[in-house]
Amino acid sequence: QVQLVEAGGGLVQAGGSLTLSCAASTSFFSANVMGWYRQAPGKQRELVATMSSRGSTNYADSVKGRFTISRDNAKNTVYLHMNSLKPEDTAVYYCNADGVSIATIPVMGNFWGQGTQVTVST
């Protein structure tokens, strides 16, 4: 079994910063793309940011200039650095991995973390 374990969620004041992390449960894990999605109450899950194994990134317009995604391949970990947080950033944040291989063997389907709550107060 392979799991994505998330950490770093919590309560923060508007304008503050928070960093999320997501680590694979096995050292034999690799992924072409890792990223973060979020889902607010009553809304669809939406893409926040992604990063390929080559280092290319993609961000939702709503977080450009405020959020930064990074990867540490040696630790099989992806991070989301969130700055200048706004109340509208409040959501459950989910880690995602696609193009996954376990010990060089490709695995079908996406992998998702358990979700971590981020709440931004006014």
Tab-separated table of N, CA and C in Angstrom:
chain	number	residue	atom	x	y	z
A	1	GLN	N	0.833	-1.174	0.000
A	1	GLN	CA	0.000	0.000	0.000
A	1	GLN	C	0.878	1.237	0.000
A	2	VAL	N	0.468	2.219	-0.783
A	2	VAL	CA	1.156	3.493	-0.860
A	2	VAL	C	0.161	4.586	-0.501
A	3	GLN	N	0.563	5.465	0.398
A	3	GLN	CA	-0.283	6.569	0.810
A	3	GLN	C	0.476	7.882	0.709
A	4	LEU	N	-0.280	8.958	0.504
A	4	LEU	CA	0.254	10.301	0.570
A	4	LEU	C	-0.182	10.903	1.894
A	5	VAL	N	0.782	11.261	2.718
A	5	VAL	CA	0.516	11.750	4.059
A	5	VAL	C	0.727	13.250	4.098
A	6	GLU	N	-0.330	13.984	4.443
A	6	GLU	CA	-0.291	15.435	4.457
A	6	GLU	C	-0.128	15.968	5.872
A	7	ALA	N	0.454	17.163	5.953
A	7	ALA	CA	0.619	17.839	7.225
A	7	ALA	C	0.709	19.334	6.992
A	8	GLY	N	0.471	20.117	8.035
A	8	GLY	CA	0.692	21.547	7.982
A	8	GLY	C	-0.544	22.415	7.971
A	9	GLY	N	-1.722	21.825	7.881
A	9	GLY	CA	-2.933	22.619	7.903
A	9	GLY	C	-3.176	23.231	9.268
A	10	GLY	N	-4.058	24.221	9.299
A	10	GLY	CA	-4.370	24.863	10.558
A	10	GLY	C	-5.097	26.171	10.370
A	11	LEU	N	-5.156	26.937	11.442
A	11	LEU	CA	-5.825	28.230	11.457
A	11	LEU	C	-4.790	29.341	11.379
A	12	VAL	N	-5.030	30.299	10.500
A	12	VAL	CA	-4.100	31.407	10.325
A	12	VAL	C	-4.882	32.687	10.064
A	13	GLN	N	-4.328	33.805	10.485
A	13	GLN	CA	-4.944	35.100	10.234
A	13	GLN	C	-4.745	35.521	8.784
A	14	ALA	N	-5.691	36.282	8.262
A	14	ALA	CA	-5.551	36.827	6.922
A	14	ALA	C	-4.245	37.600	6.806
A	15	GLY	N	-3.557	37.394	5.688
A	15	GLY	CA	-2.259	38.009	5.479
A	15	GLY	C	-1.100	37.167	5.969
A	16	GLY	N	-1.395	36.104	6.683
A	16	GLY	CA	-0.365	35.239	7.211
A	16	GLY	C	0.107	34.205	6.216
A	17	SER	N	0.975	33.317	6.688
A	17	SER	CA	1.573	32.298	5.838
A	17	SER	C	1.427	30.924	6.464
A	18	LEU	N	1.440	29.920	5.607
A	18	LEU	CA	1.325	28.543	6.048
A	18	LEU	C	1.972	27.654	4.998
A	19	THR	N	2.606	26.585	5.435
A	19	THR	CA	3.233	25.646	4.515
A	19	THR	C	2.673	24.249	4.725
A	20	LEU	N	2.218	23.637	3.650
A	20	LEU	CA	1.720	22.278	3.670
A	20	LEU	C	2.773	21.336	3.116
A	21	SER	N	2.784	20.106	3.590
A	21	SER	CA	3.682	19.095	3.070
A	21	SER	C	2.906	17.823	2.769
A	22	CYS	N	3.437	17.057	1.838
A	22	CYS	CA	2.817	15.798	1.442
A	22	CYS	C	3.932	14.827	1.093
A	23	ALA	N	3.983	13.707	1.798
A	23	ALA	CA	5.054	12.736	1.612
A	23	ALA	C	4.496	11.363	1.283
A	24	ALA	N	5.104	10.689	0.334
A	24	ALA	CA	4.734	9.321	0.005
A	24	ALA	C	5.215	8.373	1.087
A	25	SER	N	4.456	7.319	1.314
A	25	SER	CA	4.750	6.401	2.403
A	25	SER	C	5.824	5.375	2.065
A	26	THR	N	6.337	5.396	0.842
A	26	THR	CA	7.403	4.478	0.458
A	26	THR	C	8.497	5.232	-0.288
A	27	SER	N	9.729	4.828	-0.063
A	27	SER	CA	10.861	5.440	-0.740
A	27	SER	C	10.971	5.015	-2.195
A	28	PHE	N	10.208	4.012	-2.609
A	28	PHE	CA	10.217	3.542	-3.991
A	28	PHE	C	9.215	4.287	-4.867
A	29	PHE	N	8.581	5.285	-4.324
A	29	PHE	CA	7.571	6.074	-5.011
A	29	PHE	C	8.205	7.127	-5.907
A	30	SER	N	7.628	7.303	-7.091
A	30	SER	CA	7.977	8.425	-7.946
A	30	SER	C	6.734	8.847	-8.713
A	31	ALA	N	6.681	10.107	-9.115
A	31	ALA	CA	5.519	10.635	-9.820
A	31	ALA	C	5.950	11.693	-10.822
A	32	ASN	N	5.352	11.640	-12.002
A	32	ASN	CA	5.647	12.659	-13.004
A	32	ASN	C	5.150	14.034	-12.570
A	33	VAL	N	3.972	14.058	-11.970
A	33	VAL	CA	3.366	15.311	-11.546
A	33	VAL	C	2.826	15.159	-10.130
A	34	MET	N	3.132	16.113	-9.284
A	34	MET	CA	2.534	16.205	-7.971
A	34	MET	C	1.934	17.598	-7.815
A	35	GLY	N	0.867	17.671	-7.049
A	35	GLY	CA	0.218	18.954	-6.913
A	35	GLY	C	-0.739	19.019	-5.754
A	36	TRP	N	-1.396	20.166	-5.670
A	36	TRP	CA	-2.345	20.441	-4.609
A	36	TRP	C	-3.673	20.890	-5.190
A	37	TYR	N	-4.742	20.383	-4.612
A	37	TYR	CA	-6.094	20.775	-4.933
A	37	TYR	C	-6.782	21.205	-3.647
A	38	ARG	N	-7.878	21.923	-3.774
A	38	ARG	CA	-8.609	22.323	-2.584
A	38	ARG	C	-10.104	22.289	-2.853
A	39	GLN	N	-10.859	22.120	-1.789
A	39	GLN	CA	-12.304	22.069	-1.888
A	39	GLN	C	-12.925	22.818	-0.718
A	40	ALA	N	-13.634	23.876	-1.037
A	40	ALA	CA	-14.360	24.640	-0.039
A	40	ALA	C	-15.768	24.071	0.095
A	41	PRO	N	-16.437	24.305	1.223
A	41	PRO	CA	-17.794	23.785	1.404
A	41	PRO	C	-18.730	24.214	0.289
A	42	GLY	N	-19.448	23.252	-0.281
A	42	GLY	CA	-20.403	23.533	-1.331
A	42	GLY	C	-19.804	23.792	-2.691
A	43	LYS	N	-18.499	23.622	-2.839
A	43	LYS	CA	-17.845	23.887	-4.108
A	43	LYS	C	-17.117	22.651	-4.617
A	44	GLN	N	-16.816	22.670	-5.917
A	44	GLN	CA	-16.061	21.588	-6.532
A	44	GLN	C	-14.592	21.668	-6.125
A	45	ARG	N	-13.949	20.520	-6.126
A	45	ARG	CA	-12.521	20.497	-5.896
A	45	ARG	C	-11.816	21.169	-7.078
A	46	GLU	N	-10.866	22.044	-6.785
A	46	GLU	CA	-10.190	22.796	-7.821
A	46	GLU	C	-8.679	22.682	-7.694
A	47	LEU	N	-8.015	22.811	-8.819
A	47	LEU	CA	-6.561	22.775	-8.847
A	47	LEU	C	-5.994	24.037	-8.223
A	48	VAL	N	-4.959	23.868	-7.415
A	48	VAL	CA	-4.247	24.991	-6.821
A	48	VAL	C	-2.893	25.172	-7.498
A	49	ALA	N	-2.098	24.108	-7.523
A	49	ALA	CA	-0.766	24.177	-8.116
A	49	ALA	C	-0.265	22.779	-8.417
A	50	THR	N	0.536	22.652	-9.470
A	50	THR	CA	1.176	21.383	-9.797
A	50	THR	C	2.633	21.616	-10.141
A	51	MET	N	3.414	20.552	-10.024
A	51	MET	CA	4.817	20.610	-10.392
A	51	MET	C	5.240	19.274	-10.974
A	52	SER	N	5.876	19.299	-12.132
A	52	SER	CA	6.353	18.085	-12.760
A	52	SER	C	7.706	17.695	-12.197
A	53	SER	N	8.124	16.473	-12.512
A	53	SER	CA	9.435	16.008	-12.073
A	53	SER	C	10.559	16.788	-12.728
A	54	ARG	N	10.272	17.456	-13.832
A	54	ARG	CA	11.244	18.287	-14.523
A	54	ARG	C	11.323	19.697	-13.953
A	55	GLY	N	10.400	20.037	-13.057
A	55	GLY	CA	10.441	21.331	-12.415
A	55	GLY	C	9.467	22.362	-12.938
A	56	SER	N	8.707	22.042	-13.963
A	56	SER	CA	7.727	22.990	-14.474
A	56	SER	C	6.546	23.084	-13.524
A	57	THR	N	5.977	24.276	-13.402
A	57	THR	CA	4.890	24.516	-12.458
A	57	THR	C	3.685	25.119	-13.145
A	58	ASN	N	2.541	24.954	-12.509
A	58	ASN	CA	1.302	25.537	-12.973
A	58	ASN	C	0.492	25.956	-11.756
A	59	TYR	N	-0.099	27.163	-11.812
A	59	TYR	CA	-0.852	27.697	-10.689
A	59	TYR	C	-2.216	28.178	-11.131
A	60	ALA	N	-3.175	28.035	-10.245
A	60	ALA	CA	-4.465	28.660	-10.463
A	60	ALA	C	-4.298	30.176	-10.422
A	61	ASP	N	-5.097	30.874	-11.224
A	61	ASP	CA	-4.995	32.328	-11.271
A	61	ASP	C	-5.183	32.963	-9.892
A	62	SER	N	-6.031	32.368	-9.082
A	62	SER	CA	-6.359	32.941	-7.786
A	62	SER	C	-5.206	32.904	-6.785
A	63	VAL	N	-4.185	32.085	-7.051
A	63	VAL	CA	-3.081	31.961	-6.101
A	63	VAL	C	-1.751	32.407	-6.680
A	64	LYS	N	-1.718	32.785	-7.935
A	64	LYS	CA	-0.469	33.215	-8.560
A	64	LYS	C	0.121	34.409	-7.816
A	65	GLY	N	1.407	34.328	-7.563
A	65	GLY	CA	2.086	35.388	-6.841
A	65	GLY	C	2.008	35.266	-5.342
A	66	ARG	N	1.180	34.352	-4.842
A	66	ARG	CA	1.026	34.168	-3.396
A	66	ARG	C	1.474	32.784	-2.928
A	67	PHE	N	1.218	31.762	-3.741
A	67	PHE	CA	1.555	30.390	-3.380
A	67	PHE	C	2.742	29.915	-4.201
A	68	THR	N	3.544	29.043	-3.609
A	68	THR	CA	4.678	28.444	-4.294
A	68	THR	C	4.711	26.953	-4.016
A	69	ILE	N	4.813	26.155	-5.073
A	69	ILE	CA	4.922	24.714	-4.923
A	69	ILE	C	6.378	24.307	-5.114
A	70	SER	N	6.818	23.328	-4.344
A	70	SER	CA	8.177	22.826	-4.469
A	70	SER	C	8.199	21.328	-4.205
A	71	ARG	N	9.252	20.670	-4.675
A	71	ARG	CA	9.392	19.223	-4.491
A	71	ARG	C	10.784	18.891	-3.996
A	72	ASP	N	10.847	17.880	-3.148
A	72	ASP	CA	12.100	17.298	-2.709
A	72	ASP	C	12.043	15.830	-3.112
A	73	ASN	N	12.632	15.508	-4.250
A	73	ASN	CA	12.533	14.145	-4.776
A	73	ASN	C	13.212	13.119	-3.872
A	74	ALA	N	14.276	13.517	-3.201
A	74	ALA	CA	14.968	12.599	-2.310
A	74	ALA	C	14.087	12.167	-1.149
A	75	LYS	N	13.189	13.056	-0.718
A	75	LYS	CA	12.289	12.757	0.387
A	75	LYS	C	10.891	12.368	-0.087
A	76	ASN	N	10.695	12.306	-1.406
A	76	ASN	CA	9.380	11.998	-1.979
A	76	ASN	C	8.302	12.898	-1.403
A	77	THR	N	8.609	14.176	-1.325
A	77	THR	CA	7.743	15.133	-0.660
A	77	THR	C	7.478	16.346	-1.547
A	78	VAL	N	6.246	16.834	-1.508
A	78	VAL	CA	5.876	18.054	-2.190
A	78	VAL	C	5.344	19.033	-1.152
A	79	TYR	N	5.637	20.316	-1.353
A	79	TYR	CA	5.251	21.356	-0.415
A	79	TYR	C	4.400	22.408	-1.117
A	80	LEU	N	3.586	23.072	-0.336
A	80	LEU	CA	2.849	24.229	-0.809
A	80	LEU	C	3.077	25.358	0.183
A	81	HIS	N	3.804	26.369	-0.250
A	81	HIS	CA	4.082	27.541	0.581
A	81	HIS	C	3.034	28.599	0.257
A	82	MET	N	2.242	28.956	1.237
A	82	MET	CA	1.131	29.867	1.045
A	82	MET	C	1.401	31.164	1.790
A	83	ASN	N	1.423	32.254	1.059
A	83	ASN	CA	1.650	33.580	1.625
A	83	ASN	C	0.453	34.479	1.351
A	84	SER	N	0.366	35.561	2.108
A	84	SER	CA	-0.712	36.536	1.931
A	84	SER	C	-2.070	35.858	1.864
A	85	LEU	N	-2.315	34.988	2.802
A	85	LEU	CA	-3.542	34.197	2.788
A	85	LEU	C	-4.778	35.072	2.955
A	86	LYS	N	-5.826	34.668	2.266
A	86	LYS	CA	-7.097	35.361	2.287
A	86	LYS	C	-8.178	34.435	2.830
A	87	PRO	N	-9.253	34.986	3.382
A	87	PRO	CA	-10.343	34.131	3.854
A	87	PRO	C	-10.876	33.192	2.779
A	88	GLU	N	-10.869	33.619	1.525
A	88	GLU	CA	-11.354	32.775	0.452
A	88	GLU	C	-10.440	31.594	0.146
A	89	ASP	N	-9.263	31.554	0.766
A	89	ASP	CA	-8.391	30.393	0.645
A	89	ASP	C	-8.813	29.263	1.578
A	90	THR	N	-9.757	29.524	2.452
A	90	THR	CA	-10.232	28.516	3.383
A	90	THR	C	-10.812	27.324	2.631
A	91	ALA	N	-10.289	26.141	2.906
A	91	ALA	CA	-10.711	24.929	2.212
A	91	ALA	C	-9.968	23.737	2.796
A	92	VAL	N	-10.395	22.552	2.386
A	92	VAL	CA	-9.616	21.357	2.632
A	92	VAL	C	-8.660	21.189	1.461
A	93	TYR	N	-7.389	21.068	1.752
A	93	TYR	CA	-6.367	20.949	0.726
A	93	TYR	C	-5.931	19.502	0.588
A	94	TYR	N	-5.893	19.029	-0.655
A	94	TYR	CA	-5.559	17.646	-0.955
A	94	TYR	C	-4.311	17.558	-1.812
A	95	CYS	N	-3.410	16.690	-1.426
A	95	CYS	CA	-2.239	16.386	-2.225
A	95	CYS	C	-2.602	15.373	-3.300
A	96	ASN	N	-1.996	15.510	-4.475
A	96	ASN	CA	-2.268	14.609	-5.590
A	96	ASN	C	-0.977	14.215	-6.287
A	97	ALA	N	-0.941	12.986	-6.768
A	97	ALA	CA	0.188	12.505	-7.557
A	97	ALA	C	-0.331	11.763	-8.774
A	98	ASP	N	0.279	12.022	-9.925
A	98	ASP	CA	-0.118	11.389	-11.170
A	98	ASP	C	1.125	10.906	-11.904
A	99	GLY	N	0.937	9.942	-12.799
A	99	GLY	CA	2.085	9.343	-13.461
A	99	GLY	C	2.980	8.648	-12.457
A	100	VAL	N	2.379	7.831	-11.606
A	100	VAL	CA	3.079	7.233	-10.470
A	100	VAL	C	3.744	5.924	-10.857
A	101	SER	N	4.940	5.713	-10.322
A	101	SER	CA	5.633	4.439	-10.424
A	101	SER	C	6.073	4.000	-9.042
A	102	ILE	N	5.966	2.709	-8.794
A	102	ILE	CA	6.442	2.101	-7.560
A	102	ILE	C	7.545	1.123	-7.926
A	103	ALA	N	8.747	1.421	-7.481
A	103	ALA	CA	9.907	0.592	-7.823
A	103	ALA	C	10.008	0.406	-9.339
A	104	THR	N	9.828	1.494	-10.063
A	104	THR	CA	9.901	1.603	-11.531
A	104	THR	C	8.702	1.012	-12.260
A	105	ILE	N	7.733	0.474	-11.541
A	105	ILE	CA	6.549	-0.119	-12.166
A	105	ILE	C	5.423	0.909	-12.207
A	106	PRO	N	4.931	1.259	-13.398
A	106	PRO	CA	3.839	2.234	-13.475
A	106	PRO	C	2.576	1.742	-12.786
A	107	VAL	N	1.888	2.662	-12.130
A	107	VAL	CA	0.656	2.366	-11.413
A	107	VAL	C	-0.472	3.199	-12.002
A	108	MET	N	-1.599	2.560	-12.269
A	108	MET	CA	-2.730	3.256	-12.854
A	108	MET	C	-3.451	4.095	-11.809
A	109	GLY	N	-4.019	5.209	-12.268
A	109	GLY	CA	-4.855	6.038	-11.426
A	109	GLY	C	-4.091	7.101	-10.661
A	110	ASN	N	-4.856	8.040	-10.122
A	110	ASN	CA	-4.297	9.109	-9.304
A	110	ASN	C	-4.203	8.686	-7.844
A	111	PHE	N	-3.262	9.289	-7.140
A	111	PHE	CA	-3.127	9.099	-5.708
A	111	PHE	C	-3.504	10.390	-5.015
A	112	TRP	N	-4.238	10.269	-3.924
A	112	TRP	CA	-4.710	11.427	-3.175
A	112	TRP	C	-4.346	11.317	-1.702
A	113	GLY	N	-3.992	12.446	-1.125
A	113	GLY	CA	-3.807	12.517	0.309
A	113	GLY	C	-5.140	12.559	1.021
A	114	GLN	N	-5.095	12.525	2.349
A	114	GLN	CA	-6.321	12.476	3.141
A	114	GLN	C	-7.006	13.829	3.274
A	115	GLY	N	-6.318	14.887	2.933
A	115	GLY	CA	-6.838	16.235	3.063
A	115	GLY	C	-6.433	16.870	4.373
A	116	THR	N	-6.131	18.153	4.322
A	116	THR	CA	-5.802	18.902	5.525
A	116	THR	C	-6.529	20.245	5.486
A	117	GLN	N	-7.136	20.608	6.602
A	117	GLN	CA	-7.959	21.814	6.669
A	117	GLN	C	-7.100	23.057	6.830
A	118	VAL	N	-7.352	24.042	5.982
A	118	VAL	CA	-6.747	25.361	6.104
A	118	VAL	C	-7.867	26.364	6.318
A	119	THR	N	-7.810	27.084	7.417
A	119	THR	CA	-8.816	28.087	7.731
A	119	THR	C	-8.140	29.440	7.912
A	120	VAL	N	-8.591	30.416	7.153
A	120	VAL	CA	-8.037	31.760	7.205
A	120	VAL	C	-9.089	32.692	7.790
A	121	SER	N	-8.790	33.284	8.919
A	121	SER	CA	-9.727	34.161	9.598
A	121	SER	C	-9.491	35.615	9.213
A	122	THR	N	-10.540	36.422	9.354
A	122	THR	CA	-10.444	37.842	9.030
A	122	THR	C	-9.857	38.621	10.178
